[in-house]
Amino acid sequence: MACTTDVFKNMFLFLLVVAVASRPATGKIFDVRKYGAKGDGKTDNANAFIKAWEDACARSGRNRIYIPRKEFYMSDVEFKGPCKGKTVFFNNGRLLAPVHAKHIKQDAWINFQYIDYLVVTGHGTIDGSRSWSSSNFDMKRRLPANIAFDFVRKSRISGLISLNSKSEHLNFFCVDHFNISHVNLTAPGNSPNTDGIKIGMSSNVKIRDSHIGSGDDCIAILSGNTNFDIRNITCGPGHGISVGSLGKHKEEKNVENVRVRDTVFTGTSNGIRFKTWESPVAEITVSGFLYENIKMVDVQHPVNMEQKYCPYPPCPKLGDSHVQIRNVTLKNIWGTSRNKVAVNLQCSRSFPCKDIQLININLTHNGSDGPATALCENARGSARGKMFPPSCLN
Ligand SMILES: *[C@@H]1O[C@H](CO)[C@@H](O)[C@H](O)[C@H]1NC(C)=O
Ligand SMILES: *[C@@H]1O[C@H](CO)[C@@H](O)[C@H](O)[C@H]1NC(C)=O
Ligand SMILES: *[C@@H]1O[C@H](CO)[C@@H](O)[C@H](O)[C@H]1NC(C)=O
Ligand SMILES: *[C@@H]1O[C@H](CO)[C@@H](O)[C@H](O)[C@H]1NC(C)=O
Ligand SMILES: *[C@@H]1O[C@H](CO)[C@@H](O)[C@H](O)[C@H]1NC(C)=O
Ligand SMILES: *[C@@H]1O[C@H](CO)[C@@H](O)[C@H](O)[C@H]1NC(C)=O
């Protein structure tokens, strides 16, 4: 498993941090201006920010990097741990990214790595500076995320605004015990690959009380994730909350135990979505999902399981997907579907979906070509309560 070597390293660090944290600690403020940062929107402040980070990170107790209410331009930065204490990245400013992706050498403009007890907060904005309106969609290289968190544990983000990312807003890899709340991630609906939250190989993640409107998935749940609790999200525009895409790479891991509750999708292309490629290489299980109290407002495909995912046809047909989808409950799902097929359950012929439970569904078709319908292919399970469109499960 990709996180293992670091899990060991972090276990040692955890013991160290516990020892340190039990000392009486007073907070210390590291104002980026003291490190030469200039809030003029032009000076490259990357070095000043990194120096402030290094000092804060090297000190035990609670340490706060403080960014005042000004515009700070900076090229790419890496904020690396392990840190001795708890580090708070408190941003009241507007951080501006380089306009051109070629001036960002990493996968993300701002990258937090190997940190425990990190807090990212403040009333400020992270501005990816991508002018999507200019519509020169040069997709030749992978564009950088606004912020990436790799191997960050026992941490949280609250109160972050992220605008016009070049690629995804927030990328998470191998994070554990991470809370995300009160974030607003915004990019235009036609901006390609601007996922709100893209996350893989992570566990014990809570995403709450947030608005995500973007040009790709609001939340993309990738391989190797377990124990997610997602609640009170408004998503739109965007492609919905997606599991996947999965099934393309041999080394993929199971995705287990995900709850999504009290969420509204408005004008999105998808709502509840699973996507796996038509390929047998990854033999994994996707199971233990509960979607509860979900409202769809004019959503193209409110419920969409696609085990022949092929966004840019033609795709090579390598064989049925070997991703087993099992134990998925959809409870209290209502609203309007732009497409006549409001519930689409197209599962793998070799690994049919099992234990799909539909409880109280009321999705109406907003269109003139008749009432909403459900479509099942290799999908097994049961339905109870109000059921519109009528269930096609067997
Ligand atoms: C995340 O939230 C839960 C419950 O809301 C809380 O118990 C936990 O301490 C939080 N974790 C962090 C790292 O803030
Ligand atoms: C999110 O931020 C955008 C851009 O600043 C703003 O227009 C929108 O009102 C915000 N949404 C919420 C729910 O805070
Ligand atoms: C849901 O999240 C929004 C922010 O997007 C917040 O204003 C509201 O209070 C939250 N609702 C509940 C019930 O927590
Ligand atoms: C199905 O998933 C739920 C979580 O959504 C879990 O609580 C339950 O134990 C799972 N049931 C089985 C039979 O695996
Ligand atoms: C129905 O569709 C129209 C346009 O196609 C849209 O403007 C309207 O908001 C939709 N209504 C609902 C309730 O989804
Ligand atoms: C389903 O939704 C429609 C339109 O939103 C509503 O008129 C109808 O009463 C609902 N049906 C049930 C059984 O709740």
Short mmCIF file of C-alpha atoms and ligand atoms in Angstrom, two decimals:
data_model
loop_
_atom_site.label_atom_id
_atom_site.label_comp_id
_atom_site.label_asym_id
_atom_site.label_seq_id
_atom_site.Cartn_x
_atom_site.Cartn_y
_atom_site.Cartn_z
CA MET A 1 0.00 0.00 0.00
CA ALA A 2 1.38 3.36 -1.02
CA CYS A 3 1.04 4.95 2.43
CA THR A 4 2.80 2.21 4.41
CA THR A 5 6.38 3.43 4.69
CA ASP A 6 5.14 6.77 5.85
CA VAL A 7 2.62 5.32 8.24
CA PHE A 8 5.57 3.82 10.08
CA LYS A 9 7.50 7.08 10.01
CA ASN A 10 4.47 9.00 11.20
CA MET A 11 3.82 6.59 14.05
CA PHE A 12 7.19 7.54 15.46
CA LEU A 13 6.43 11.21 14.90
CA PHE A 14 3.08 10.84 16.58
CA LEU A 15 4.78 9.67 19.78
CA LEU A 16 7.15 12.60 19.54
CA VAL A 17 4.33 15.08 19.02
CA VAL A 18 2.31 13.72 21.91
CA ALA A 19 5.30 14.22 24.20
CA VAL A 20 5.79 17.74 22.92
CA ALA A 21 2.13 18.71 22.94
CA SER A 22 1.73 17.81 26.60
CA ARG A 23 4.08 20.63 27.53
CA PRO A 24 2.35 23.92 28.27
CA ALA A 25 2.49 25.70 24.96
CA THR A 26 1.79 29.29 24.10
CA GLY A 27 0.92 30.19 20.54
CA LYS A 28 3.41 32.13 18.55
CA ILE A 29 2.65 34.20 15.47
CA PHE A 30 4.84 34.16 12.39
CA ASP A 31 3.71 37.10 10.28
CA VAL A 32 4.88 36.62 6.71
CA ARG A 33 5.67 40.37 6.48
CA LYS A 34 8.42 39.85 9.07
CA TYR A 35 10.00 37.51 6.54
CA GLY A 36 9.94 40.10 3.81
CA ALA A 37 6.60 39.26 2.19
CA LYS A 38 5.08 42.19 0.31
CA GLY A 39 1.33 42.43 -0.17
CA ASP A 40 1.61 44.35 -3.43
CA GLY A 41 0.24 41.59 -5.65
CA LYS A 42 3.49 41.52 -7.67
CA THR A 43 6.53 40.56 -5.60
CA ASP A 44 7.18 36.82 -5.57
CA ASN A 45 6.71 35.91 -1.92
CA ALA A 46 7.46 32.19 -2.18
CA ASN A 47 10.73 32.43 -0.24
CA ALA A 48 9.27 34.63 2.49
CA PHE A 49 6.38 32.20 2.99
CA ILE A 50 8.71 29.20 3.08
CA LYS A 51 10.96 30.87 5.65
CA ALA A 52 7.97 31.70 7.84
CA TRP A 53 6.82 28.11 7.49
CA GLU A 54 10.22 26.67 8.40
CA ASP A 55 10.45 28.74 11.59
CA ALA A 56 6.89 27.91 12.64
CA CYS A 57 7.33 24.26 11.84
CA ALA A 58 10.58 23.97 13.79
CA ARG A 59 9.03 25.20 17.03
CA SER A 60 7.07 23.07 19.49
CA GLY A 61 3.67 24.15 20.78
CA ARG A 62 1.12 26.00 18.72
CA ASN A 63 2.42 28.16 15.92
CA ARG A 64 0.52 30.38 13.57
CA ILE A 65 1.69 31.55 10.19
CA TYR A 66 -0.22 34.73 9.65
CA ILE A 67 -1.05 36.27 6.28
CA PRO A 68 -2.76 39.64 6.57
CA ARG A 69 -5.49 41.04 4.37
CA LYS A 70 -3.41 41.96 1.33
CA GLU A 71 -2.66 40.47 -2.08
CA PHE A 72 0.35 38.19 -2.03
CA TYR A 73 1.68 36.84 -5.28
CA MET A 74 3.79 33.73 -5.06
CA SER A 75 5.23 31.08 -7.31
CA ASP A 76 4.99 27.45 -6.21
CA VAL A 77 5.71 26.55 -2.59
CA GLU A 78 6.23 23.35 -0.66
CA PHE A 79 5.41 23.43 3.03
CA LYS A 80 7.11 20.35 4.40
CA GLY A 81 6.92 18.62 7.75
CA PRO A 82 7.40 16.93 10.02
CA CYS A 83 6.76 19.86 12.33
CA LYS A 84 7.54 19.92 16.01
CA GLY A 85 4.21 21.32 17.16
CA LYS A 86 0.84 22.23 15.76
CA THR A 87 1.01 24.54 12.82
CA VAL A 88 -1.78 26.87 11.82
CA PHE A 89 -1.71 28.41 8.37
CA PHE A 90 -3.93 31.42 8.92
CA ASN A 91 -4.69 33.23 5.72
CA ASN A 92 -6.67 36.45 5.66
CA GLY A 93 -5.11 37.56 2.41
CA ARG A 94 -5.58 36.84 -1.24
CA LEU A 95 -2.85 34.53 -2.48
CA LEU A 96 -2.25 34.87 -6.20
CA ALA A 97 -0.78 32.09 -8.33
CA PRO A 98 1.37 32.65 -11.42
CA VAL A 99 -0.89 33.21 -14.39
CA HIS A 100 0.97 30.69 -16.56
CA ALA A 101 1.18 27.07 -15.49
CA LYS A 102 4.72 26.86 -16.86
CA HIS A 103 5.86 28.90 -13.87
CA ILE A 104 4.63 26.18 -11.52
CA LYS A 105 6.99 23.23 -11.52
CA GLN A 106 5.15 20.99 -9.06
CA ASP A 107 1.85 19.13 -9.41
CA ALA A 108 0.32 21.73 -7.15
CA TRP A 109 0.88 25.43 -6.66
CA ILE A 110 0.81 25.08 -2.85
CA ASN A 111 1.87 21.73 -1.45
CA PHE A 112 1.64 20.61 2.19
CA GLN A 113 3.51 17.39 2.92
CA TYR A 114 4.27 15.07 5.85
CA ILE A 115 2.53 17.09 8.53
CA ASP A 116 0.49 16.15 11.58
CA TYR A 117 -1.79 18.63 13.35
CA LEU A 118 -2.03 21.14 10.54
CA VAL A 119 -4.83 23.68 10.47
CA VAL A 120 -5.52 25.74 7.36
CA THR A 121 -7.95 28.53 8.10
CA GLY A 122 -8.70 32.25 7.82
CA HIS A 123 -11.01 34.46 5.80
CA GLY A 124 -8.75 34.69 2.78
CA THR A 125 -8.79 33.42 -0.75
CA ILE A 126 -6.53 31.15 -2.74
CA ASP A 127 -6.67 32.41 -6.29
CA GLY A 128 -5.33 30.07 -8.96
CA SER A 129 -5.32 33.01 -11.39
CA ARG A 130 -6.57 30.97 -14.28
CA SER A 131 -8.55 33.17 -16.61
CA TRP A 132 -11.00 30.54 -17.82
CA SER A 133 -12.95 33.14 -19.72
CA SER A 134 -10.10 33.50 -22.20
CA SER A 135 -10.93 29.90 -23.17
CA ASN A 136 -7.50 28.97 -24.53
CA PHE A 137 -7.83 25.49 -23.10
CA ASP A 138 -4.26 24.28 -23.66
CA MET A 139 -4.57 20.75 -22.37
CA LYS A 140 -1.11 19.58 -23.43
CA ARG A 141 0.21 19.02 -19.93
CA ARG A 142 -1.33 18.21 -16.61
CA LEU A 143 -2.03 21.52 -14.95
CA PRO A 144 -1.27 22.13 -11.28
CA ALA A 145 -3.82 21.89 -8.47
CA ASN A 146 -4.32 24.93 -6.27
CA ILE A 147 -3.39 23.08 -3.07
CA ALA A 148 -2.19 19.53 -2.45
CA PHE A 149 -2.02 17.71 0.89
CA ASP A 150 0.15 14.60 0.87
CA PHE A 151 0.67 12.43 3.96
CA VAL A 152 -1.04 14.96 6.21
CA ARG A 153 -2.78 13.58 9.29
CA LYS A 154 -4.99 14.70 12.17
CA SER A 155 -5.54 17.96 10.41
CA ARG A 156 -8.25 20.24 9.15
CA ILE A 157 -9.18 22.95 6.73
CA SER A 158 -11.94 25.33 7.62
CA GLY A 159 -13.02 28.48 5.92
CA LEU A 160 -11.10 28.51 2.69
CA ILE A 161 -12.13 30.09 -0.59
CA SER A 162 -10.41 28.67 -3.63
CA LEU A 163 -10.95 30.29 -7.00
CA ASN A 164 -10.11 29.50 -10.60
CA SER A 165 -7.73 26.65 -10.05
CA LYS A 166 -5.83 25.52 -13.12
CA SER A 167 -6.70 21.91 -12.38
CA GLU A 168 -8.39 20.56 -9.23
CA HIS A 169 -8.80 22.96 -6.31
CA LEU A 170 -7.77 20.60 -3.51
CA ASN A 171 -5.88 17.35 -3.98
CA PHE A 172 -5.44 14.87 -1.13
CA PHE A 173 -3.18 11.84 -1.18
CA CYS A 174 -2.58 9.54 1.79
CA VAL A 175 -4.24 11.76 4.34
CA ASP A 176 -5.79 10.36 7.51
CA HIS A 177 -8.14 11.94 10.05
CA PHE A 178 -8.72 15.05 8.01
CA ASN A 179 -11.71 17.41 8.33
CA ILE A 180 -12.70 19.80 5.61
CA SER A 181 -15.42 22.31 6.39
CA HIS A 182 -16.74 25.70 5.32
CA VAL A 183 -14.82 25.77 2.10
CA ASN A 184 -16.04 27.42 -1.08
CA LEU A 185 -14.39 26.06 -4.22
CA THR A 186 -15.35 27.94 -7.34
CA ALA A 187 -14.42 27.78 -11.02
CA PRO A 188 -16.62 28.17 -14.10
CA GLY A 189 -18.79 25.24 -15.16
CA ASN A 190 -16.93 24.95 -18.47
CA SER A 191 -13.40 24.83 -17.02
CA PRO A 192 -11.98 21.36 -17.73
CA ASN A 193 -10.58 19.16 -14.92
CA THR A 194 -11.26 21.67 -12.17
CA ASP A 195 -12.46 19.09 -9.64
CA GLY A 196 -13.32 20.61 -6.29
CA ILE A 197 -11.85 17.91 -4.08
CA LYS A 198 -9.87 15.03 -5.54
CA ILE A 199 -8.83 12.43 -3.02
CA GLY A 200 -7.09 9.06 -3.01
CA MET A 201 -5.54 6.54 -0.58
CA SER A 202 -7.06 8.34 2.38
CA SER A 203 -9.04 7.45 5.47
CA ASN A 204 -11.29 9.00 8.11
CA VAL A 205 -12.15 12.08 6.13
CA LYS A 206 -15.04 14.42 6.89
CA ILE A 207 -16.22 16.96 4.35
CA ARG A 208 -18.90 19.30 5.64
CA ASP A 209 -20.78 22.56 5.23
CA SER A 210 -19.23 23.53 1.94
CA HIS A 211 -20.07 24.87 -1.48
CA ILE A 212 -18.40 23.48 -4.57
CA GLY A 213 -19.11 24.81 -8.03
CA SER A 214 -16.71 23.84 -10.75
CA GLY A 215 -16.11 22.37 -14.18
CA ASP A 216 -15.51 18.77 -13.13
CA ASP A 217 -16.41 16.58 -10.15
CA CYS A 218 -17.38 18.47 -7.02
CA ILE A 219 -15.78 15.60 -5.12
CA ALA A 220 -13.86 12.79 -6.81
CA ILE A 221 -13.38 9.76 -4.56
CA LEU A 222 -10.54 7.72 -6.03
CA SER A 223 -8.84 4.43 -5.22
CA GLY A 224 -7.95 3.38 -1.68
CA ASN A 225 -10.36 5.55 0.33
CA THR A 226 -12.11 4.37 3.49
CA ASN A 227 -14.40 5.93 6.09
CA PHE A 228 -15.65 9.10 4.53
CA ASP A 229 -18.42 11.22 5.92
CA ILE A 230 -19.70 13.89 3.56
CA ARG A 231 -22.47 16.17 4.72
CA ASN A 232 -24.25 19.40 3.85
CA ILE A 233 -22.59 20.13 0.53
CA THR A 234 -24.05 22.23 -2.25
CA CYS A 235 -22.66 21.11 -5.58
CA GLY A 236 -23.15 22.95 -8.84
CA PRO A 237 -22.17 23.59 -11.48
CA GLY A 238 -20.08 20.44 -11.78
CA HIS A 239 -20.12 16.72 -12.44
CA GLY A 240 -21.44 15.64 -9.05
CA ILE A 241 -19.92 13.51 -6.31
CA SER A 242 -18.12 10.73 -8.10
CA VAL A 243 -16.56 7.47 -7.12
CA GLY A 244 -13.82 6.93 -9.65
CA SER A 245 -12.92 6.77 -12.23
CA LEU A 246 -11.66 3.32 -11.24
CA GLY A 247 -10.62 0.13 -12.94
CA LYS A 248 -7.83 1.35 -15.16
CA HIS A 249 -4.78 0.55 -13.05
CA LYS A 250 -3.73 -2.76 -11.53
CA GLU A 251 -2.53 -1.27 -8.25
CA GLU A 252 -5.88 0.27 -7.30
CA LYS A 253 -7.32 -0.46 -3.85
CA ASN A 254 -10.85 -0.91 -2.51
CA VAL A 255 -13.09 2.01 -1.70
CA GLU A 256 -15.16 1.38 1.41
CA ASN A 257 -17.56 2.96 3.84
CA VAL A 258 -18.66 6.29 2.44
CA ARG A 259 -21.65 8.31 3.63
CA VAL A 260 -23.04 11.29 1.77
CA ARG A 261 -25.91 13.13 3.46
CA ASP A 262 -27.96 16.32 3.30
CA THR A 263 -26.56 17.40 -0.02
CA VAL A 264 -28.01 19.40 -2.90
CA PHE A 265 -26.95 19.14 -6.53
CA THR A 266 -28.01 22.06 -8.69
CA GLY A 267 -27.71 22.05 -12.47
CA THR A 268 -24.95 19.46 -12.43
CA SER A 269 -24.31 16.88 -15.13
CA ASN A 270 -24.39 14.07 -12.55
CA GLY A 271 -25.40 13.71 -8.92
CA ILE A 272 -24.54 10.35 -7.39
CA ARG A 273 -22.05 8.78 -9.76
CA PHE A 274 -19.84 5.70 -10.01
CA LYS A 275 -17.53 5.33 -12.97
CA THR A 276 -15.34 2.38 -13.86
CA TRP A 277 -13.57 1.70 -17.13
CA GLU A 278 -14.35 -1.25 -19.34
CA SER A 279 -11.22 -3.15 -18.33
CA PRO A 280 -10.52 -6.15 -16.09
CA VAL A 281 -7.09 -5.02 -14.77
CA ALA A 282 -8.20 -3.82 -11.34
CA GLU A 283 -10.05 -6.41 -9.31
CA ILE A 284 -11.31 -4.33 -6.43
CA THR A 285 -14.45 -3.80 -4.39
CA VAL A 286 -16.41 -0.61 -3.94
CA SER A 287 -18.77 -1.12 -1.01
CA GLY A 288 -20.56 0.27 2.01
CA PHE A 289 -22.07 3.41 0.55
CA LEU A 290 -24.98 5.33 1.98
CA TYR A 291 -26.49 8.35 0.23
CA GLU A 292 -29.22 9.90 2.33
CA ASN A 293 -31.36 13.04 1.97
CA ILE A 294 -30.12 14.15 -1.39
CA LYS A 295 -31.87 16.78 -3.46
CA MET A 296 -31.43 17.03 -7.22
CA VAL A 297 -32.35 20.27 -8.97
CA ASP A 298 -32.36 19.95 -12.73
CA VAL A 299 -29.56 17.37 -12.76
CA GLN A 300 -28.81 15.67 -16.06
CA HIS A 301 -28.11 12.22 -14.58
CA PRO A 302 -29.16 12.19 -10.92
CA VAL A 303 -28.10 8.59 -10.23
CA ASN A 304 -25.51 7.22 -12.60
CA MET A 305 -23.54 4.01 -12.26
CA GLU A 306 -21.41 3.55 -15.34
CA GLN A 307 -19.25 0.47 -15.51
CA LYS A 308 -18.45 1.17 -19.14
CA TYR A 309 -17.08 4.60 -18.46
CA CYS A 310 -15.68 6.15 -21.60
CA PRO A 311 -15.58 9.94 -21.52
CA TYR A 312 -13.78 10.36 -24.85
CA PRO A 313 -14.90 7.57 -27.21
CA PRO A 314 -13.76 5.36 -28.70
CA CYS A 315 -12.21 3.53 -25.71
CA PRO A 316 -10.42 0.19 -26.06
CA LYS A 317 -12.70 -2.66 -24.99
CA LEU A 318 -10.38 -4.72 -22.84
CA GLY A 319 -13.15 -6.73 -21.18
CA ASP A 320 -15.81 -6.19 -18.52
CA SER A 321 -14.96 -4.10 -15.50
CA HIS A 322 -13.78 -6.22 -12.56
CA VAL A 323 -14.71 -3.55 -10.05
CA GLN A 324 -17.34 -5.09 -7.77
CA ILE A 325 -19.89 -2.56 -6.58
CA ARG A 326 -21.77 -3.84 -3.54
CA ASN A 327 -23.88 -2.61 -0.61
CA VAL A 328 -24.95 0.79 -1.88
CA THR A 329 -28.00 2.38 -0.27
CA LEU A 330 -29.82 5.35 -1.77
CA LYS A 331 -32.36 6.73 0.68
CA ASN A 332 -34.57 9.81 0.33
CA ILE A 333 -33.43 11.03 -3.03
CA TRP A 334 -35.75 13.53 -4.70
CA GLY A 335 -35.94 16.30 -7.26
CA THR A 336 -35.74 16.76 -10.99
CA SER A 337 -33.86 14.99 -13.75
CA ARG A 338 -33.06 16.68 -17.03
CA ASN A 339 -32.59 13.29 -18.66
CA LYS A 340 -35.49 10.88 -18.95
CA VAL A 341 -33.36 8.13 -17.38
CA ALA A 342 -33.15 9.45 -13.83
CA VAL A 343 -31.72 6.28 -12.31
CA ASN A 344 -29.09 4.56 -14.40
CA LEU A 345 -27.56 1.38 -13.00
CA GLN A 346 -25.31 -0.06 -15.68
CA CYS A 347 -23.12 -2.59 -13.97
CA SER A 348 -20.50 -5.05 -15.09
CA ARG A 349 -21.62 -8.29 -16.71
CA SER A 350 -18.81 -10.22 -14.99
CA PHE A 351 -19.26 -8.49 -11.61
CA PRO A 352 -22.92 -7.45 -11.35
CA CYS A 353 -23.73 -4.84 -8.70
CA LYS A 354 -25.05 -6.48 -5.53
CA ASP A 355 -27.12 -5.31 -2.56
CA ILE A 356 -28.22 -2.05 -4.12
CA GLN A 357 -30.99 -0.68 -1.92
CA LEU A 358 -33.35 2.02 -3.05
CA ILE A 359 -35.53 3.60 -0.35
CA ASN A 360 -37.91 6.52 -1.01
CA ILE A 361 -36.89 7.85 -4.37
CA ASN A 362 -38.85 10.59 -6.13
CA LEU A 363 -37.14 11.87 -9.22
CA THR A 364 -39.28 13.53 -11.83
CA HIS A 365 -38.28 14.22 -15.38
CA ASN A 366 -38.15 17.89 -16.25
CA GLY A 367 -38.87 17.55 -19.95
CA SER A 368 -41.57 16.83 -22.49
CA ASP A 369 -40.64 13.28 -23.55
CA GLY A 370 -42.53 11.46 -20.83
CA PRO A 371 -41.99 10.49 -17.21
CA ALA A 372 -38.64 9.58 -15.67
CA THR A 373 -37.42 6.01 -16.00
CA ALA A 374 -34.87 3.72 -14.40
CA LEU A 375 -32.47 1.56 -16.34
CA CYS A 376 -30.80 -1.55 -14.93
CA GLU A 377 -28.11 -3.75 -16.40
CA ASN A 378 -26.59 -6.44 -14.19
CA ALA A 379 -27.86 -4.66 -11.09
CA ARG A 380 -29.22 -6.63 -8.13
CA GLY A 381 -30.86 -5.40 -4.99
CA SER A 382 -34.16 -4.28 -3.58
CA ALA A 383 -36.44 -1.28 -3.43
CA ARG A 384 -38.92 -0.06 -0.82
CA GLY A 385 -40.92 2.99 0.10
CA LYS A 386 -41.99 5.54 -2.47
CA MET A 387 -40.36 4.67 -5.73
CA PHE A 388 -40.44 6.95 -8.69
CA PRO A 389 -39.28 6.08 -11.28
CA PRO A 390 -40.29 2.47 -10.55
CA SER A 391 -37.32 0.29 -9.63
CA CYS A 392 -35.81 -2.03 -12.22
CA LEU A 393 -33.66 -3.97 -9.74
CA ASN A 394 -33.95 -7.73 -9.53
C1 LIG B 1 -12.88 16.21 12.97
O1 LIG B 1 -14.24 16.34 13.38
C2 LIG B 1 -14.61 15.41 14.39
C3 LIG B 1 -16.10 15.52 14.65
O2 LIG B 1 -16.68 16.65 14.12
C4 LIG B 1 -13.78 15.69 15.63
O3 LIG B 1 -14.13 14.78 16.65
C5 LIG B 1 -12.31 15.56 15.29
O4 LIG B 1 -11.52 15.89 16.40
C6 LIG B 1 -11.94 16.47 14.14
N1 LIG B 1 -10.57 16.20 13.74
C7 LIG B 1 -9.69 17.16 13.49
C8 LIG B 1 -8.34 16.70 13.10
O5 LIG B 1 -9.96 18.34 13.58
C1 LIG B 2 -18.46 31.14 -3.17
O1 LIG B 2 -17.55 32.06 -3.74
C2 LIG B 2 -18.02 32.66 -4.94
C3 LIG B 2 -16.90 33.48 -5.54
O2 LIG B 2 -16.33 34.34 -4.60
C4 LIG B 2 -19.23 33.51 -4.59
O3 LIG B 2 -19.74 34.10 -5.76
C5 LIG B 2 -20.29 32.63 -3.97
O4 LIG B 2 -21.36 33.42 -3.52
C6 LIG B 2 -19.74 31.84 -2.79
N1 LIG B 2 -20.75 30.85 -2.41
C7 LIG B 2 -21.05 30.57 -1.16
C8 LIG B 2 -22.12 29.56 -0.95
O5 LIG B 2 -20.47 31.07 -0.22
C1 LIG B 3 -24.58 23.95 5.67
O1 LIG B 3 -23.45 24.59 5.12
C2 LIG B 3 -23.61 25.99 4.94
C3 LIG B 3 -22.33 26.51 4.29
O2 LIG B 3 -22.20 25.99 2.98
C4 LIG B 3 -23.87 26.66 6.27
O3 LIG B 3 -24.09 28.01 6.07
C5 LIG B 3 -25.07 26.02 6.95
O4 LIG B 3 -25.23 26.54 8.23
C6 LIG B 3 -24.87 24.50 7.04
N1 LIG B 3 -26.09 23.90 7.55
C7 LIG B 3 -26.11 23.12 8.63
C8 LIG B 3 -27.44 22.55 9.01
O5 LIG B 3 -25.11 22.90 9.30
C1 LIG B 4 -23.25 -1.93 4.19
O1 LIG B 4 -22.71 -0.61 4.30
C2 LIG B 4 -23.02 0.03 5.51
C3 LIG B 4 -22.43 1.42 5.42
O2 LIG B 4 -23.06 2.15 4.45
C4 LIG B 4 -22.48 -0.74 6.67
O3 LIG B 4 -22.85 -0.10 7.87
C5 LIG B 4 -23.01 -2.16 6.66
O4 LIG B 4 -22.40 -2.90 7.67
C6 LIG B 4 -22.72 -2.79 5.31
N1 LIG B 4 -23.37 -4.10 5.26
C7 LIG B 4 -22.74 -5.20 4.86
C8 LIG B 4 -23.57 -6.44 4.85
O5 LIG B 4 -21.57 -5.21 4.52
C1 LIG B 5 -36.59 22.56 -15.86
O1 LIG B 5 -35.82 22.84 -17.02
C2 LIG B 5 -35.71 24.21 -17.34
C3 LIG B 5 -34.93 24.37 -18.65
O2 LIG B 5 -34.78 23.19 -19.33
C4 LIG B 5 -34.98 24.91 -16.23
O3 LIG B 5 -34.86 26.29 -16.51
C5 LIG B 5 -35.72 24.73 -14.93
O4 LIG B 5 -34.99 25.29 -13.87
C6 LIG B 5 -35.94 23.25 -14.64
N1 LIG B 5 -36.77 23.11 -13.47
C7 LIG B 5 -36.51 22.27 -12.49
C8 LIG B 5 -37.45 22.29 -11.34
O5 LIG B 5 -35.58 21.49 -12.49
C1 LIG B 6 -42.72 13.52 -6.12
O1 LIG B 6 -42.29 14.79 -6.56
C2 LIG B 6 -43.29 15.49 -7.28
C3 LIG B 6 -42.67 16.74 -7.89
O2 LIG B 6 -41.65 17.22 -7.12
C4 LIG B 6 -44.46 15.77 -6.37
O3 LIG B 6 -45.47 16.46 -7.07
C5 LIG B 6 -45.00 14.46 -5.81
O4 LIG B 6 -46.01 14.72 -4.87
C6 LIG B 6 -43.91 13.64 -5.17
N1 LIG B 6 -44.44 12.33 -4.85
C7 LIG B 6 -44.32 11.77 -3.66
C8 LIG B 6 -44.93 10.43 -3.52
O5 LIG B 6 -43.72 12.30 -2.75
#
